[in-house]
Short mmCIF file of N, CA, C and O in Angstrom, two decimals:
data_model
loop_
_atom_site.label_atom_id
_atom_site.label_comp_id
_atom_site.label_asym_id
_atom_site.label_seq_id
_atom_site.Cartn_x
_atom_site.Cartn_y
_atom_site.Cartn_z
N MET A 1 -62.84 7.11 33.73
CA MET A 1 -62.85 8.40 33.05
C MET A 1 -63.36 9.45 34.04
O MET A 1 -64.43 9.27 34.61
N ASP A 2 -62.60 10.53 34.23
CA ASP A 2 -63.06 11.56 35.18
C ASP A 2 -64.19 12.38 34.54
O ASP A 2 -64.49 12.25 33.35
N SER A 3 -64.81 13.22 35.34
CA SER A 3 -66.01 13.92 34.87
C SER A 3 -65.73 14.89 33.72
O SER A 3 -66.59 15.07 32.85
N PHE A 4 -64.54 15.50 33.69
CA PHE A 4 -64.25 16.43 32.60
C PHE A 4 -63.99 15.70 31.29
O PHE A 4 -64.47 16.12 30.24
N MET A 5 -63.25 14.59 31.35
CA MET A 5 -63.06 13.80 30.13
C MET A 5 -64.40 13.20 29.70
O MET A 5 -64.68 13.10 28.50
N GLN A 6 -65.23 12.81 30.66
CA GLN A 6 -66.55 12.30 30.31
C GLN A 6 -67.36 13.36 29.58
O GLN A 6 -68.06 13.06 28.60
N ALA A 7 -67.26 14.60 30.01
CA ALA A 7 -67.97 15.69 29.33
C ALA A 7 -67.46 15.85 27.89
O ALA A 7 -68.25 16.05 26.96
N ALA A 8 -66.15 15.75 27.71
CA ALA A 8 -65.58 15.83 26.36
C ALA A 8 -66.06 14.64 25.52
O ALA A 8 -66.41 14.80 24.34
N PHE A 9 -66.08 13.46 26.11
CA PHE A 9 -66.54 12.27 25.41
C PHE A 9 -68.01 12.38 25.04
O PHE A 9 -68.41 12.01 23.93
N ASP A 10 -68.82 12.93 25.92
CA ASP A 10 -70.23 13.15 25.62
C ASP A 10 -70.38 14.10 24.44
O ASP A 10 -71.26 13.93 23.59
N GLU A 11 -69.53 15.12 24.38
CA GLU A 11 -69.53 16.04 23.23
C GLU A 11 -69.20 15.28 21.94
O GLU A 11 -69.82 15.50 20.91
N ALA A 12 -68.20 14.39 22.03
CA ALA A 12 -67.81 13.60 20.85
C ALA A 12 -68.98 12.76 20.36
O ALA A 12 -69.27 12.70 19.16
N ARG A 13 -69.67 12.11 21.28
CA ARG A 13 -70.82 11.29 20.90
C ARG A 13 -71.94 12.14 20.31
O ARG A 13 -72.62 11.71 19.38
N GLN A 14 -72.11 13.35 20.83
CA GLN A 14 -73.12 14.25 20.27
C GLN A 14 -72.77 14.61 18.82
O GLN A 14 -73.63 14.62 17.95
N GLY A 15 -71.49 14.88 18.58
CA GLY A 15 -71.06 15.18 17.22
C GLY A 15 -71.35 14.04 16.27
O GLY A 15 -71.81 14.25 15.14
N LEU A 16 -71.08 12.82 16.70
CA LEU A 16 -71.36 11.64 15.88
C LEU A 16 -72.85 11.51 15.61
O LEU A 16 -73.27 11.26 14.48
N ALA A 17 -73.67 11.74 16.64
CA ALA A 17 -75.12 11.65 16.49
C ALA A 17 -75.66 12.68 15.50
O ALA A 17 -76.68 12.46 14.84
N GLU A 18 -74.95 13.80 15.36
CA GLU A 18 -75.34 14.86 14.43
C GLU A 18 -74.82 14.61 13.01
O GLU A 18 -75.02 15.44 12.13
N GLY A 19 -74.13 13.49 12.82
CA GLY A 19 -73.57 13.19 11.51
C GLY A 19 -72.17 13.71 11.29
O GLY A 19 -71.66 13.71 10.17
N GLY A 20 -71.55 14.15 12.37
CA GLY A 20 -70.21 14.73 12.27
C GLY A 20 -69.12 13.78 12.75
O GLY A 20 -69.33 12.57 12.87
N ILE A 21 -67.97 14.36 13.02
CA ILE A 21 -66.78 13.62 13.41
C ILE A 21 -66.72 13.59 14.94
O ILE A 21 -66.85 14.63 15.59
N PRO A 22 -66.56 12.41 15.54
CA PRO A 22 -66.70 12.27 16.98
C PRO A 22 -65.48 12.67 17.80
O PRO A 22 -64.76 11.84 18.35
N ILE A 23 -65.25 13.96 17.88
CA ILE A 23 -64.17 14.50 18.70
C ILE A 23 -64.76 15.61 19.55
O ILE A 23 -65.42 16.51 19.03
N GLY A 24 -64.54 15.53 20.86
CA GLY A 24 -65.11 16.52 21.77
C GLY A 24 -64.05 17.11 22.67
O GLY A 24 -62.98 16.53 22.87
N ALA A 25 -64.37 18.27 23.23
CA ALA A 25 -63.44 18.96 24.11
C ALA A 25 -64.19 19.83 25.10
O ALA A 25 -65.31 20.30 24.82
N VAL A 26 -63.57 20.05 26.25
CA VAL A 26 -64.06 21.02 27.22
C VAL A 26 -62.88 21.81 27.77
O VAL A 26 -61.77 21.31 27.84
N ILE A 27 -63.16 23.05 28.12
CA ILE A 27 -62.16 23.91 28.76
C ILE A 27 -62.61 24.12 30.20
O ILE A 27 -63.76 24.50 30.45
N VAL A 28 -61.69 23.84 31.11
CA VAL A 28 -61.99 23.90 32.54
C VAL A 28 -61.15 24.99 33.18
O VAL A 28 -59.93 25.03 33.02
N HIS A 29 -61.82 25.88 33.91
CA HIS A 29 -61.14 26.94 34.64
C HIS A 29 -61.57 26.85 36.10
O HIS A 29 -62.77 26.90 36.40
N GLN A 30 -60.61 26.71 36.98
CA GLN A 30 -60.86 26.62 38.42
C GLN A 30 -61.94 25.60 38.75
O GLN A 30 -62.87 25.85 39.51
N GLY A 31 -61.83 24.42 38.12
CA GLY A 31 -62.72 23.32 38.42
C GLY A 31 -64.11 23.40 37.83
O GLY A 31 -64.99 22.61 38.18
N ARG A 32 -64.31 24.32 36.87
CA ARG A 32 -65.63 24.51 36.27
C ARG A 32 -65.49 24.56 34.75
O ARG A 32 -64.59 25.22 34.23
N ILE A 33 -66.37 23.88 34.04
CA ILE A 33 -66.34 23.93 32.58
C ILE A 33 -66.82 25.30 32.12
O ILE A 33 -67.94 25.72 32.46
N ILE A 34 -65.97 25.99 31.35
CA ILE A 34 -66.35 27.30 30.83
C ILE A 34 -66.64 27.26 29.33
O ILE A 34 -67.18 28.21 28.78
N GLY A 35 -66.25 26.17 28.69
CA GLY A 35 -66.53 26.03 27.25
C GLY A 35 -66.54 24.56 26.90
O GLY A 35 -65.73 23.79 27.40
N ARG A 36 -67.49 24.18 26.07
CA ARG A 36 -67.55 22.80 25.61
C ARG A 36 -67.86 22.83 24.12
O ARG A 36 -68.48 23.76 23.63
N GLY A 37 -67.38 21.78 23.43
CA GLY A 37 -67.65 21.76 22.01
C GLY A 37 -67.30 20.42 21.40
O GLY A 37 -66.72 19.56 22.05
N HIS A 38 -67.70 20.28 20.16
CA HIS A 38 -67.37 19.07 19.40
C HIS A 38 -67.14 19.46 17.96
O HIS A 38 -67.52 20.55 17.52
N ASN A 39 -66.48 18.58 17.24
CA ASN A 39 -66.18 18.83 15.84
C ASN A 39 -67.50 19.06 15.11
O ASN A 39 -68.38 18.21 15.14
N ARG A 40 -67.64 20.24 14.51
CA ARG A 40 -68.86 20.59 13.78
C ARG A 40 -68.57 21.04 12.36
O ARG A 40 -69.33 21.80 11.78
N ARG A 41 -67.48 20.53 11.79
CA ARG A 41 -67.15 20.90 10.42
C ARG A 41 -68.25 20.49 9.46
O ARG A 41 -68.64 21.26 8.59
N VAL A 42 -68.75 19.27 9.62
CA VAL A 42 -69.80 18.77 8.73
C VAL A 42 -71.10 19.54 8.98
O VAL A 42 -71.72 20.06 8.05
N GLN A 43 -71.50 19.64 10.24
CA GLN A 43 -72.77 20.24 10.59
C GLN A 43 -72.85 21.71 10.19
O GLN A 43 -73.91 22.19 9.77
N GLN A 44 -71.75 22.43 10.34
CA GLN A 44 -71.73 23.87 10.07
C GLN A 44 -71.10 24.23 8.72
O GLN A 44 -71.04 25.41 8.37
N GLY A 45 -70.60 23.22 7.99
CA GLY A 45 -69.89 23.53 6.75
C GLY A 45 -68.66 24.37 7.02
O GLY A 45 -68.30 25.24 6.24
N SER A 46 -67.99 24.10 8.14
CA SER A 46 -66.89 24.93 8.61
C SER A 46 -65.54 24.32 8.26
O SER A 46 -65.37 23.10 8.27
N ALA A 47 -64.58 25.18 8.02
CA ALA A 47 -63.22 24.72 7.78
C ALA A 47 -62.43 24.58 9.08
O ALA A 47 -61.39 23.93 9.10
N ILE A 48 -62.92 25.16 10.18
CA ILE A 48 -62.09 25.24 11.39
C ILE A 48 -62.72 24.69 12.66
O ILE A 48 -62.05 24.62 13.69
N LEU A 49 -63.97 24.29 12.66
CA LEU A 49 -64.61 23.92 13.92
C LEU A 49 -64.29 22.48 14.36
O LEU A 49 -65.16 21.62 14.41
N HIS A 50 -63.03 22.28 14.68
CA HIS A 50 -62.64 21.05 15.37
C HIS A 50 -63.19 21.14 16.80
O HIS A 50 -63.61 22.22 17.25
N GLY A 51 -63.15 20.05 17.54
CA GLY A 51 -63.70 20.05 18.89
C GLY A 51 -63.08 21.10 19.79
O GLY A 51 -63.78 21.81 20.52
N GLU A 52 -61.76 21.23 19.74
CA GLU A 52 -61.07 22.19 20.59
C GLU A 52 -61.43 23.63 20.20
O GLU A 52 -61.64 24.48 21.07
N MET A 53 -61.50 23.88 18.90
CA MET A 53 -61.84 25.22 18.42
C MET A 53 -63.27 25.58 18.79
O MET A 53 -63.56 26.72 19.17
N ASP A 54 -64.18 24.61 18.71
CA ASP A 54 -65.58 24.83 19.09
C ASP A 54 -65.68 25.12 20.58
O ASP A 54 -66.44 26.02 20.99
N ALA A 55 -64.92 24.40 21.39
CA ALA A 55 -64.93 24.65 22.84
C ALA A 55 -64.41 26.06 23.15
O ALA A 55 -64.99 26.77 23.99
N LEU A 56 -63.34 26.47 22.47
CA LEU A 56 -62.82 27.83 22.66
C LEU A 56 -63.86 28.86 22.24
O LEU A 56 -64.10 29.85 22.94
N GLU A 57 -64.49 28.63 21.10
CA GLU A 57 -65.52 29.55 20.61
C GLU A 57 -66.67 29.65 21.61
O GLU A 57 -67.16 30.74 21.90
N ASN A 58 -67.09 28.50 22.14
CA ASN A 58 -68.22 28.49 23.06
C ASN A 58 -67.86 29.03 24.44
O ASN A 58 -68.76 29.43 25.20
N ALA A 59 -66.58 29.07 24.78
CA ALA A 59 -66.15 29.70 26.03
C ALA A 59 -66.28 31.21 25.94
O ALA A 59 -66.35 31.91 26.95
N GLY A 60 -66.31 31.71 24.71
CA GLY A 60 -66.40 33.15 24.51
C GLY A 60 -65.08 33.83 24.78
O GLY A 60 -64.10 33.21 25.17
N ARG A 61 -65.08 35.11 24.58
CA ARG A 61 -63.87 35.90 24.79
C ARG A 61 -63.55 35.93 26.28
O ARG A 61 -64.38 36.31 27.09
N GLN A 62 -62.33 35.51 26.61
CA GLN A 62 -61.89 35.45 28.01
C GLN A 62 -60.63 36.29 28.19
O GLN A 62 -59.84 36.43 27.27
N PRO A 63 -60.41 36.80 29.40
CA PRO A 63 -59.14 37.47 29.66
C PRO A 63 -57.99 36.47 29.54
O PRO A 63 -58.16 35.27 29.80
N ALA A 64 -56.83 36.95 29.15
CA ALA A 64 -55.67 36.08 28.98
C ALA A 64 -55.39 35.26 30.23
O ALA A 64 -55.01 34.10 30.15
N ALA A 65 -55.60 35.84 31.40
CA ALA A 65 -55.32 35.14 32.65
C ALA A 65 -56.19 33.89 32.81
O ALA A 65 -55.75 32.90 33.40
N VAL A 66 -57.39 33.92 32.28
CA VAL A 66 -58.27 32.75 32.38
C VAL A 66 -57.70 31.59 31.58
O VAL A 66 -57.61 30.46 32.06
N TYR A 67 -57.28 31.87 30.35
CA TYR A 67 -56.69 30.81 29.53
C TYR A 67 -55.45 30.22 30.20
O TYR A 67 -55.23 29.03 30.19
N ARG A 68 -54.63 31.08 30.79
CA ARG A 68 -53.38 30.64 31.41
C ARG A 68 -53.61 29.82 32.68
O ARG A 68 -52.68 29.23 33.20
N GLU A 69 -54.84 29.80 33.17
CA GLU A 69 -55.19 29.00 34.35
C GLU A 69 -56.12 27.85 34.00
O GLU A 69 -56.68 27.21 34.88
N SER A 70 -56.30 27.57 32.72
CA SER A 70 -57.28 26.58 32.29
C SER A 70 -56.63 25.26 31.88
O SER A 70 -55.43 25.20 31.61
N VAL A 71 -57.46 24.25 31.83
CA VAL A 71 -57.06 22.93 31.33
C VAL A 71 -58.01 22.58 30.19
O VAL A 71 -59.23 22.76 30.32
N LEU A 72 -57.44 22.11 29.09
CA LEU A 72 -58.25 21.66 27.96
C LEU A 72 -58.29 20.14 27.98
O LEU A 72 -57.24 19.48 28.05
N TYR A 73 -59.47 19.60 27.97
CA TYR A 73 -59.68 18.15 27.86
C TYR A 73 -60.18 17.89 26.45
O TYR A 73 -61.14 18.53 26.00
N THR A 74 -59.52 16.97 25.75
CA THR A 74 -59.93 16.64 24.39
C THR A 74 -59.85 15.14 24.20
O THR A 74 -58.96 14.48 24.74
N THR A 75 -60.79 14.60 23.44
CA THR A 75 -60.85 13.15 23.27
C THR A 75 -59.75 12.63 22.36
O THR A 75 -59.45 11.44 22.38
N LEU A 76 -59.14 13.52 21.56
CA LEU A 76 -58.13 13.09 20.59
C LEU A 76 -56.96 14.08 20.59
O LEU A 76 -57.16 15.28 20.77
N SER A 77 -55.77 13.57 20.32
CA SER A 77 -54.56 14.38 20.26
C SER A 77 -54.77 15.59 19.33
O SER A 77 -55.25 15.44 18.21
N PRO A 78 -54.44 16.81 19.79
CA PRO A 78 -54.74 18.01 19.02
C PRO A 78 -53.92 18.14 17.72
O PRO A 78 -52.70 17.97 17.72
N CYS A 79 -54.62 18.48 16.66
CA CYS A 79 -54.01 18.70 15.34
C CYS A 79 -53.17 19.98 15.37
O CYS A 79 -53.19 20.72 16.35
N PRO A 80 -52.48 20.29 14.27
CA PRO A 80 -51.68 21.53 14.23
C PRO A 80 -52.49 22.80 14.49
O PRO A 80 -52.04 23.69 15.19
N MET A 81 -53.69 22.88 13.92
CA MET A 81 -54.52 24.08 14.10
C MET A 81 -54.90 24.25 15.57
O MET A 81 -54.74 25.34 16.14
N CYS A 82 -55.39 23.20 16.19
CA CYS A 82 -55.83 23.28 17.58
C CYS A 82 -54.64 23.47 18.51
O CYS A 82 -54.75 24.20 19.51
N SER A 83 -53.51 22.85 18.20
CA SER A 83 -52.29 23.06 18.99
C SER A 83 -51.86 24.51 18.92
O SER A 83 -51.42 25.08 19.93
N GLY A 84 -51.99 25.12 17.76
CA GLY A 84 -51.66 26.53 17.62
C GLY A 84 -52.53 27.40 18.50
O GLY A 84 -52.05 28.35 19.13
N ALA A 85 -53.81 27.09 18.58
CA ALA A 85 -54.71 27.85 19.45
C ALA A 85 -54.35 27.66 20.92
O ALA A 85 -54.38 28.62 21.70
N ILE A 86 -53.99 26.45 21.29
CA ILE A 86 -53.55 26.17 22.67
C ILE A 86 -52.34 27.04 23.00
O ILE A 86 -52.29 27.67 24.07
N LEU A 87 -51.38 27.11 22.08
CA LEU A 87 -50.19 27.93 22.30
C LEU A 87 -50.52 29.42 22.28
O LEU A 87 -50.03 30.18 23.12
N LEU A 88 -51.36 29.83 21.36
CA LEU A 88 -51.72 31.24 21.23
C LEU A 88 -52.33 31.77 22.52
O LEU A 88 -51.97 32.87 22.98
N TYR A 89 -53.21 31.00 23.12
CA TYR A 89 -53.89 31.45 24.32
C TYR A 89 -53.21 31.03 25.61
O TYR A 89 -53.69 31.37 26.69
N GLY A 90 -52.11 30.32 25.50
CA GLY A 90 -51.31 30.01 26.68
C GLY A 90 -51.95 29.00 27.62
O GLY A 90 -51.71 29.05 28.83
N ILE A 91 -52.74 28.09 27.08
CA ILE A 91 -53.33 27.04 27.92
C ILE A 91 -52.21 26.12 28.38
O ILE A 91 -51.52 25.54 27.54
N PRO A 92 -52.00 25.99 29.68
CA PRO A 92 -50.80 25.30 30.17
C PRO A 92 -50.89 23.79 30.26
O PRO A 92 -49.87 23.12 30.37
N ARG A 93 -52.11 23.24 30.23
CA ARG A 93 -52.26 21.79 30.44
C ARG A 93 -53.36 21.25 29.54
O ARG A 93 -54.43 21.86 29.43
N VAL A 94 -53.07 20.11 28.92
CA VAL A 94 -54.03 19.45 28.04
C VAL A 94 -54.11 17.98 28.45
O VAL A 94 -53.08 17.31 28.56
N VAL A 95 -55.33 17.51 28.66
CA VAL A 95 -55.57 16.10 28.95
C VAL A 95 -56.18 15.50 27.69
O VAL A 95 -57.21 15.98 27.20
N ILE A 96 -55.52 14.47 27.17
CA ILE A 96 -55.85 13.89 25.87
C ILE A 96 -56.44 12.49 26.08
O ILE A 96 -55.81 11.65 26.72
N GLY A 97 -57.61 12.26 25.52
CA GLY A 97 -58.24 10.96 25.65
C GLY A 97 -57.42 9.84 25.04
O GLY A 97 -57.27 8.77 25.63
N GLU A 98 -56.90 10.10 23.83
CA GLU A 98 -56.08 9.07 23.17
C GLU A 98 -55.30 9.67 22.02
O GLU A 98 -55.68 10.67 21.45
N ASN A 99 -54.16 9.00 21.68
CA ASN A 99 -53.37 9.41 20.53
C ASN A 99 -52.97 8.21 19.66
O ASN A 99 -52.05 8.30 18.86
N ARG A 100 -53.67 7.09 19.83
CA ARG A 100 -53.37 5.91 19.02
C ARG A 100 -53.92 6.04 17.60
O ARG A 100 -53.27 5.63 16.65
N THR A 101 -55.12 6.57 17.47
CA THR A 101 -55.71 6.69 16.13
C THR A 101 -55.18 7.91 15.38
O THR A 101 -55.21 7.93 14.15
N PHE A 102 -54.68 8.91 16.11
CA PHE A 102 -54.12 10.10 15.49
C PHE A 102 -53.15 10.75 16.47
O PHE A 102 -53.52 11.03 17.61
N MET A 103 -51.93 10.99 16.02
CA MET A 103 -50.93 11.69 16.82
C MET A 103 -50.85 13.12 16.33
O MET A 103 -50.44 13.38 15.20
N GLY A 104 -51.29 14.02 17.17
CA GLY A 104 -51.24 15.43 16.82
C GLY A 104 -49.88 16.03 17.13
O GLY A 104 -48.86 15.33 17.14
N GLU A 105 -49.89 17.31 17.41
CA GLU A 105 -48.64 18.07 17.62
C GLU A 105 -48.18 18.05 19.08
O GLU A 105 -47.82 19.08 19.64
N GLU A 106 -48.17 16.86 19.65
CA GLU A 106 -47.78 16.75 21.06
C GLU A 106 -46.34 17.17 21.30
O GLU A 106 -46.03 17.82 22.30
N GLU A 107 -45.45 16.82 20.38
CA GLU A 107 -44.05 17.20 20.54
C GLU A 107 -43.90 18.72 20.56
O GLU A 107 -43.16 19.28 21.38
N LEU A 108 -44.60 19.41 19.68
CA LEU A 108 -44.57 20.88 19.64
C LEU A 108 -45.10 21.45 20.96
O LEU A 108 -44.49 22.34 21.55
N LEU A 109 -46.23 20.94 21.41
CA LEU A 109 -46.82 21.45 22.65
C LEU A 109 -45.86 21.26 23.82
O LEU A 109 -45.64 22.20 24.60
N ARG A 110 -45.29 20.07 23.93
CA ARG A 110 -44.33 19.82 25.03
C ARG A 110 -43.12 20.74 24.93
O ARG A 110 -42.63 21.25 25.94
N SER A 111 -42.64 20.96 23.70
CA SER A 111 -41.46 21.80 23.51
C SER A 111 -41.71 23.24 23.93
O SER A 111 -40.78 23.98 24.24
N ARG A 112 -42.99 23.62 23.95
CA ARG A 112 -43.37 24.98 24.34
C ARG A 112 -43.88 25.04 25.78
O ARG A 112 -44.46 26.04 26.20
N GLY A 113 -43.66 23.95 26.53
CA GLY A 113 -43.96 23.96 27.95
C GLY A 113 -45.36 23.55 28.35
O GLY A 113 -45.72 23.66 29.53
N VAL A 114 -46.15 23.08 27.42
CA VAL A 114 -47.50 22.63 27.76
C VAL A 114 -47.41 21.24 28.40
O VAL A 114 -46.74 20.35 27.87
N GLN A 115 -48.06 21.08 29.52
CA GLN A 115 -48.09 19.79 30.21
C GLN A 115 -49.19 18.94 29.57
O GLN A 115 -50.35 19.36 29.50
N LEU A 116 -48.82 17.75 29.10
CA LEU A 116 -49.77 16.85 28.47
C LEU A 116 -49.95 15.60 29.31
O LEU A 116 -48.98 15.07 29.86
N GLU A 117 -51.18 15.13 29.36
CA GLU A 117 -51.49 13.85 29.99
C GLU A 117 -52.30 13.06 28.97
O GLU A 117 -53.38 13.50 28.56
N VAL A 118 -51.77 11.92 28.54
CA VAL A 118 -52.45 11.08 27.55
C VAL A 118 -53.02 9.87 28.27
O VAL A 118 -52.28 9.09 28.88
N LEU A 119 -54.33 9.72 28.21
CA LEU A 119 -55.01 8.69 28.98
C LEU A 119 -55.08 7.33 28.27
O LEU A 119 -55.22 6.31 28.94
N GLN A 120 -55.03 7.31 26.96
CA GLN A 120 -55.26 6.09 26.16
C GLN A 120 -56.56 5.41 26.63
O GLN A 120 -56.61 4.21 26.86
N ASP A 121 -57.60 6.20 26.72
CA ASP A 121 -58.90 5.73 27.16
C ASP A 121 -59.52 4.83 26.10
O ASP A 121 -59.64 5.21 24.93
N GLU A 122 -59.92 3.64 26.51
CA GLU A 122 -60.45 2.66 25.56
C GLU A 122 -61.74 3.12 24.89
O GLU A 122 -61.97 2.79 23.72
N GLN A 123 -62.57 3.88 25.59
CA GLN A 123 -63.80 4.39 24.96
C GLN A 123 -63.47 5.39 23.85
O GLN A 123 -64.09 5.36 22.78
N CYS A 124 -62.51 6.25 24.11
CA CYS A 124 -62.11 7.23 23.09
C CYS A 124 -61.50 6.52 21.88
O CYS A 124 -61.81 6.86 20.74
N ILE A 125 -60.65 5.54 22.15
CA ILE A 125 -60.01 4.79 21.06
C ILE A 125 -61.06 4.07 20.23
O ILE A 125 -61.06 4.16 18.99
N SER A 126 -61.95 3.38 20.89
CA SER A 126 -62.98 2.60 20.20
C SER A 126 -63.88 3.49 19.34
O SER A 126 -64.20 3.15 18.19
N LEU A 127 -64.27 4.63 19.87
CA LEU A 127 -65.13 5.56 19.12
C LEU A 127 -64.45 6.01 17.83
O LEU A 127 -65.06 6.00 16.76
N MET A 128 -63.17 6.38 17.93
CA MET A 128 -62.46 6.84 16.74
C MET A 128 -62.16 5.71 15.77
O MET A 128 -62.29 5.88 14.56
N GLU A 129 -61.77 4.54 16.27
CA GLU A 129 -61.49 3.42 15.37
C GLU A 129 -62.73 3.06 14.56
O GLU A 129 -62.63 2.83 13.35
N GLN A 130 -63.88 3.02 15.21
CA GLN A 130 -65.12 2.69 14.50
C GLN A 130 -65.45 3.76 13.46
O GLN A 130 -65.81 3.45 12.33
N PHE A 131 -65.30 5.03 13.83
CA PHE A 131 -65.60 6.12 12.90
C PHE A 131 -64.66 6.07 11.69
O PHE A 131 -65.11 6.18 10.54
N ILE A 132 -63.36 5.90 11.94
CA ILE A 132 -62.38 5.87 10.84
C ILE A 132 -62.68 4.70 9.91
O ILE A 132 -62.59 4.84 8.68
N ALA A 133 -63.05 3.56 10.46
CA ALA A 133 -63.37 2.38 9.64
C ALA A 133 -64.62 2.63 8.79
O ALA A 133 -64.69 2.20 7.63
N GLU A 134 -65.59 3.33 9.35
CA GLU A 134 -66.87 3.54 8.65
C GLU A 134 -66.82 4.71 7.68
O GLU A 134 -67.53 4.70 6.67
N LYS A 135 -66.03 5.74 7.97
CA LYS A 135 -66.01 6.94 7.14
C LYS A 135 -64.58 7.43 6.89
O LYS A 135 -64.21 8.54 7.27
N PRO A 136 -63.76 6.60 6.23
CA PRO A 136 -62.35 6.98 6.05
C PRO A 136 -62.17 8.26 5.23
O PRO A 136 -61.24 9.03 5.49
N GLU A 137 -63.04 8.50 4.26
CA GLU A 137 -62.90 9.69 3.42
C GLU A 137 -63.18 10.96 4.23
O GLU A 137 -62.49 11.97 4.08
N LEU A 138 -64.15 10.93 5.11
CA LEU A 138 -64.45 12.09 5.95
C LEU A 138 -63.33 12.32 6.95
O LEU A 138 -62.94 13.46 7.21
N TRP A 139 -62.81 11.25 7.51
CA TRP A 139 -61.68 11.38 8.44
C TRP A 139 -60.48 11.98 7.73
O TRP A 139 -59.83 12.91 8.25
N SER A 140 -60.16 11.52 6.53
CA SER A 140 -59.02 12.06 5.78
C SER A 140 -59.20 13.55 5.51
O SER A 140 -58.26 14.33 5.62
N GLU A 141 -60.43 13.94 5.16
CA GLU A 141 -60.72 15.36 4.92
C GLU A 141 -60.48 16.17 6.19
O GLU A 141 -59.88 17.25 6.14
N ASP A 142 -60.90 15.65 7.32
CA ASP A 142 -60.81 16.39 8.57
C ASP A 142 -59.37 16.64 8.98
O ASP A 142 -59.07 17.68 9.55
N ILE A 143 -58.49 15.68 8.71
CA ILE A 143 -57.09 15.87 9.12
C ILE A 143 -56.21 16.39 7.99
O ILE A 143 -55.00 16.44 8.11
N GLY A 144 -56.85 16.78 6.88
CA GLY A 144 -56.13 17.44 5.81
C GLY A 144 -55.32 16.52 4.90
O GLY A 144 -54.32 16.93 4.35
N VAL A 145 -55.77 15.28 4.78
CA VAL A 145 -55.05 14.32 3.91
C VAL A 145 -55.67 14.33 2.52
O VAL A 145 -56.86 14.33 2.36
#
């Protein structure tokens, strides 16, 4: 696992330790993390704070050119909401920890020219499989089922 995916994974573990859903993300611009976050829907009582959205929020307001030169690392395939944000801000590349436990809008992202790299990282898979097995109702709520 490279250092940026490790940072996203560390965010996911932090979310789990806080009683939330273990999905983390970081936004990297020119080799430096400018935003990091984890799913905080439970912790904040939020409808939208998925890991990717939290990372965008924590990156703060950026010029459009920064987003267009950034890479988003996320431990799990991005859902429709997070994929929409990726498209809205023109993030050109997304590195995904895994898509076995959940397949997000990868087809949409690819169709719009976003370069995706899916790692199928065993740590990411294991973390989500354990969470889904232990808290299926919370997982269903998070993905809108």
